[in-house]
Amino acid sequence: DTEVTQTPKHLVMGMTNKKSLKCEQHMGHRAMYWYKQKAKKPPELMFVYSYEKLSINESVPSRFSPECPNSSLLNLHLHALQPEDSALYLCASSRPGQGPTNEKLFFGSGTQLSVL
Amino acid sequence: EDQVTQSPEALRLQEGESSSLNCSYTVSGLRGLFWYRQDPGKGPEFLFTLYSAGEEKEKERLKATLTKKESFLHITAPKPEDSATYLCAVHSYSGNTPLVFGKGTRLSVIA
């Protein structure tokens, strides 16, 4: 299994809603990532979890709250988002600390989020 | 600070018309250079990793090469299904972030 599975594929939410994005992988990877991608732009790193602990937070607003319940799952909790937060949210995983290949990221298909 | 610059931003080719995409990088120590393909509304799909100058890797119609300052993704006799955005990313020894991505090249192959 070389897949990273993200749900839902599409999400529309209002600015007062609370929603969660989910990501799952069964490749034994111990690093998991959230990226945000706007149209025609490269992915922007938001968070990195390494061995279920938050290791990188790229100064992301608190309306985005990540959670890593176990080594296979990664969630992104959303609350009070703004229309400018509409984007494709990508989850990725990799094997940390195993040489040069440790940053080969496996990406999910993403959640296309629209904030109204 | 690590930097990645890709050119051109967009490229339109006729089917069968070979060309190259460029990725120039500035890092203090390169651990790896990665090429990804991304289709609209999908996540990036891994293509190649290159580690040292002179290294080359091939996959079907694609060939990636690496020098000390840049990487090329050569596309030989492209087909319409090769249309996608091609992203280059670097992982350095000095950077705190896992990968630094370029802005990508949007390739369109016309039948």
GROMACS .gro file of C-alpha atoms in nm:
model
  227
    1ASP     CA    1   0.000   0.000   0.000
    2THR     CA    2   0.167   0.319  -0.120
    3GLU     CA    3  -0.128   0.550  -0.079
    4VAL     CA    4  -0.208   0.849   0.131
    5THR     CA    5  -0.584   0.877   0.163
    6GLN     CA    6  -0.754   1.209   0.229
    7THR     CA    7  -1.117   1.272   0.313
    8PRO     CA    8  -1.332   1.446   0.217
    9LYS     CA    9  -1.228   1.523  -0.142
   10HIS     CA   10  -1.438   1.839  -0.145
   11LEU     CA   11  -1.562   2.056   0.141
   12VAL     CA   12  -1.772   2.370   0.145
   13MET     CA   13  -1.805   2.549   0.477
   14GLY     CA   14  -1.924   2.876   0.617
   15MET     CA   15  -1.706   3.106   0.821
   16THR     CA   16  -1.873   2.999   1.147
   17ASN     CA   17  -1.849   2.625   1.084
   18LYS     CA   18  -1.617   2.372   1.243
   19LYS     CA   19  -1.493   2.094   1.020
   20SER     CA   20  -1.206   1.847   1.005
   21LEU     CA   21  -0.988   1.711   0.727
   22LYS     CA   22  -0.857   1.358   0.763
   23CYS     CA   23  -0.549   1.184   0.629
   24GLU     CA   24  -0.442   0.822   0.661
   25GLN     CA   25  -0.140   0.621   0.548
   26HIS     CA   26  -0.033   0.263   0.611
   27MET     CA   27   0.321   0.274   0.476
   28GLY     CA   28   0.481   0.288   0.820
   29HIS     CA   29   0.588   0.647   0.762
   30ARG     CA   30   0.660   0.839   1.080
   31ALA     CA   31   0.654   1.191   0.934
   32MET     CA   32   0.330   1.349   0.817
   33TYR     CA   33   0.268   1.689   0.668
   34TRP     CA   34  -0.006   1.937   0.587
   35TYR     CA   35   0.038   2.163   0.287
   36LYS     CA   36  -0.187   2.437   0.150
   37GLN     CA   37  -0.193   2.502  -0.223
   38LYS     CA   38  -0.360   2.790  -0.405
   39ALA     CA   39  -0.434   2.767  -0.777
   40LYS     CA   40  -0.123   2.790  -0.996
   41LYS     CA   41   0.102   2.814  -0.690
   42PRO     CA   42   0.337   2.558  -0.534
   43PRO     CA   43   0.240   2.377  -0.214
   44GLU     CA   44   0.308   2.576   0.103
   45LEU     CA   45   0.410   2.387   0.413
   46MET     CA   46   0.181   2.432   0.714
   47PHE     CA   47   0.270   2.163   0.970
   48VAL     CA   48   0.502   1.868   1.013
   49TYR     CA   49   0.456   1.583   1.260
   50SER     CA   50   0.749   1.356   1.332
   51TYR     CA   51   0.683   1.046   1.542
   52GLU     CA   52   0.340   1.187   1.631
   53LYS     CA   53   0.484   1.510   1.770
   54LEU     CA   54   0.447   1.850   1.609
   55SER     CA   55   0.793   1.946   1.485
   56ILE     CA   56   0.722   2.233   1.247
   57ASN     CA   57   0.447   2.497   1.252
   58GLU     CA   58   0.501   2.749   0.974
   59SER     CA   59   0.331   3.032   1.167
   60VAL     CA   60  -0.011   2.908   1.069
   61PRO     CA   61  -0.313   3.095   1.215
   62SER     CA   62  -0.477   2.927   1.512
   63ARG     CA   63  -0.799   2.872   1.316
   64PHE     CA   64  -0.608   2.571   1.175
   65SER     CA   65  -0.543   2.308   1.442
   66PRO     CA   66  -0.352   1.990   1.354
   67GLU     CA   67  -0.376   1.663   1.539
   68CYS     CA   68  -0.187   1.335   1.503
   69PRO     CA   69  -0.378   1.069   1.700
   70ASN     CA   70  -0.140   0.790   1.595
   71SER     CA   71   0.132   0.711   1.345
   72SER     CA   72  -0.116   0.643   1.064
   73LEU     CA   73  -0.359   0.931   1.106
   74LEU     CA   74  -0.339   1.305   1.070
   75ASN     CA   75  -0.624   1.550   1.114
   76LEU     CA   76  -0.662   1.919   1.045
   77HIS     CA   77  -0.936   2.088   1.245
   78LEU     CA   78  -1.083   2.400   1.092
   79HIS     CA   79  -1.270   2.674   1.275
   80ALA     CA   80  -1.378   3.027   1.185
   81LEU     CA   81  -1.203   3.019   0.849
   82GLN     CA   82  -1.192   3.309   0.608
   83PRO     CA   83  -1.272   3.303   0.234
   84GLU     CA   84  -0.901   3.347   0.161
   85ASP     CA   85  -0.841   3.008   0.324
   86SER     CA   86  -1.010   2.843   0.026
   87ALA     CA   87  -0.747   2.618  -0.131
   88LEU     CA   88  -0.640   2.259  -0.194
   89TYR     CA   89  -0.518   2.106   0.131
   90LEU     CA   90  -0.264   1.831   0.081
   91CYS     CA   91  -0.146   1.569   0.323
   92ALA     CA   92   0.186   1.394   0.272
   93SER     CA   93   0.399   1.138   0.450
   94SER     CA   94   0.762   1.028   0.445
   95ARG     CA   95   1.017   0.818   0.632
   96PRO     CA   96   1.216   1.053   0.856
   97GLY     CA   97   1.577   1.002   0.947
   98GLN     CA   98   1.667   0.732   0.698
   99GLY     CA   99   1.920   0.903   0.478
  100PRO     CA  100   1.876   1.120   0.172
  101THR     CA  101   1.553   0.953   0.072
  102ASN     CA  102   1.384   1.064   0.389
  103GLU     CA  103   1.222   1.364   0.225
  104LYS     CA  104   1.059   1.176  -0.060
  105LEU     CA  105   0.704   1.280   0.009
  106PHE     CA  106   0.402   1.074  -0.081
  107PHE     CA  107   0.105   1.304  -0.132
  108GLY     CA  108  -0.264   1.240  -0.103
  109SER     CA  109  -0.509   1.368  -0.362
  110GLY     CA  110  -0.607   1.658  -0.141
  111THR     CA  111  -0.921   1.819  -0.007
  112GLN     CA  112  -1.055   2.108  -0.214
  113LEU     CA  113  -1.187   2.351   0.046
  114SER     CA  114  -1.422   2.639  -0.028
  115VAL     CA  115  -1.503   2.887   0.249
  116LEU     CA  116  -1.814   3.095   0.190
  117GLU     CA  117   1.800   3.077   0.225
  118ASP     CA  118   1.725   2.793  -0.014
  119GLN     CA  119   1.573   2.900  -0.345
  120VAL     CA  120   1.427   2.716  -0.641
  121THR     CA  121   1.342   2.881  -0.973
  122GLN     CA  122   1.167   2.697  -1.252
  123SER     CA  123   1.143   2.803  -1.614
  124PRO     CA  124   0.949   2.847  -1.825
  125GLU     CA  125   0.633   2.914  -1.624
  126ALA     CA  126   0.426   2.760  -1.901
  127LEU     CA  127   0.516   2.557  -2.208
  128ARG     CA  128   0.299   2.454  -2.498
  129LEU     CA  129   0.424   2.173  -2.721
  130GLN     CA  130   0.291   1.987  -3.017
  131GLU     CA  131   0.267   1.612  -2.972
  132GLY     CA  132   0.609   1.464  -3.051
  133GLU     CA  133   0.793   1.795  -3.001
  134SER     CA  134   1.071   1.728  -2.748
  135SER     CA  135   1.175   1.996  -2.499
  136SER     CA  136   1.329   2.056  -2.157
  137LEU     CA  137   1.213   2.214  -1.833
  138ASN     CA  138   1.466   2.392  -1.613
  139CYS     CA  139   1.502   2.403  -1.235
  140SER     CA  140   1.773   2.631  -1.095
  141TYR     CA  141   1.851   2.604  -0.726
  142THR     CA  142   2.054   2.776  -0.458
  143VAL     CA  143   2.121   2.576  -0.145
  144SER     CA  144   2.408   2.557   0.099
  145GLY     CA  145   2.421   2.180   0.076
  146LEU     CA  146   2.200   1.968  -0.145
  147ARG     CA  147   2.061   1.650   0.008
  148GLY     CA  148   1.829   1.578  -0.280
  149LEU     CA  149   1.643   1.732  -0.572
  150PHE     CA  150   1.295   1.604  -0.644
  151TRP     CA  151   1.069   1.621  -0.948
  152TYR     CA  152   0.694   1.583  -0.910
  153ARG     CA  153   0.409   1.582  -1.158
  154GLN     CA  154   0.079   1.739  -1.057
  155ASP     CA  155  -0.252   1.712  -1.240
  156PRO     CA  156  -0.521   1.977  -1.174
  157GLY     CA  157  -0.698   1.925  -0.841
  158LYS     CA  158  -0.470   1.634  -0.747
  159GLY     CA  159  -0.172   1.589  -0.519
  160PRO     CA  160   0.182   1.588  -0.661
  161GLU     CA  161   0.302   1.251  -0.787
  162PHE     CA  162   0.667   1.162  -0.728
  163LEU     CA  163   0.879   1.120  -1.040
  164PHE     CA  164   1.252   1.131  -0.955
  165THR     CA  165   1.508   1.202  -0.686
  166LEU     CA  166   1.859   1.316  -0.784
  167TYR     CA  167   2.137   1.342  -0.528
  168SER     CA  168   2.462   1.440  -0.698
  169ALA     CA  169   2.587   1.629  -1.003
  170GLY     CA  170   2.604   1.412  -1.311
  171GLU     CA  171   2.324   1.185  -1.200
  172GLU     CA  172   2.051   1.100  -1.451
  173LYS     CA  173   1.723   0.911  -1.416
  174GLU     CA  174   1.469   0.805  -1.676
  175LYS     CA  175   1.107   0.702  -1.675
  176GLU     CA  176   0.922   0.646  -2.001
  177ARG     CA  177   0.947   0.974  -2.198
  178LEU     CA  178   1.102   1.166  -1.909
  179LYS     CA  179   1.468   1.205  -1.822
  180ALA     CA  180   1.598   1.410  -1.531
  181THR     CA  181   1.954   1.538  -1.505
  182LEU     CA  182   2.142   1.728  -1.235
  183THR     CA  183   2.433   1.971  -1.225
  184LYS     CA  184   2.567   2.169  -0.930
  185LYS     CA  185   2.333   2.458  -1.006
  186GLU     CA  186   2.035   2.322  -1.197
  187SER     CA  187   1.830   2.026  -1.304
  188PHE     CA  188   1.661   1.958  -1.634
  189LEU     CA  189   1.357   1.749  -1.704
  190HIS     CA  190   1.378   1.639  -2.066
  191ILE     CA  191   1.057   1.528  -2.232
  192THR     CA  192   1.104   1.321  -2.545
  193ALA     CA  193   0.821   1.292  -2.800
  194PRO     CA  194   0.556   1.407  -2.552
  195LYS     CA  195   0.196   1.293  -2.568
  196PRO     CA  196  -0.118   1.483  -2.458
  197GLU     CA  197  -0.129   1.274  -2.141
  198ASP     CA  198   0.201   1.432  -2.036
  199SER     CA  199   0.016   1.761  -1.988
  200ALA     CA  200   0.050   1.859  -1.621
  201THR     CA  201   0.238   2.091  -1.390
  202TYR     CA  202   0.591   1.974  -1.317
  203LEU     CA  203   0.726   2.076  -0.977
  204CYS     CA  204   1.088   2.080  -0.871
  205ALA     CA  205   1.183   2.076  -0.502
  206VAL     CA  206   1.506   2.067  -0.305
  207HIS     CA  207   1.597   1.928   0.034
  208SER     CA  208   1.907   2.083   0.185
  209TYR     CA  209   2.125   2.010   0.485
  210SER     CA  210   2.078   2.362   0.617
  211GLY     CA  211   1.708   2.420   0.565
  212ASN     CA  212   1.456   2.373   0.840
  213THR     CA  213   1.170   2.293   0.605
  214PRO     CA  214   1.153   1.950   0.448
  215LEU     CA  215   1.125   2.061   0.088
  216VAL     CA  216   1.146   2.395  -0.089
  217PHE     CA  217   0.930   2.391  -0.401
  218GLY     CA  218   0.965   2.591  -0.717
  219LYS     CA  219   0.655   2.750  -0.871
  220GLY     CA  220   0.630   2.479  -1.135
  221THR     CA  221   0.609   2.461  -1.513
  222ARG     CA  222   0.263   2.412  -1.663
  223LEU     CA  223   0.307   2.187  -1.965
  224SER     CA  224   0.041   2.154  -2.234
  225VAL     CA  225   0.089   1.899  -2.511
  226ILE     CA  226  -0.141   1.950  -2.807
  227ALA     CA  227  -0.240   1.661  -3.033
   0.00000   0.00000   0.00000
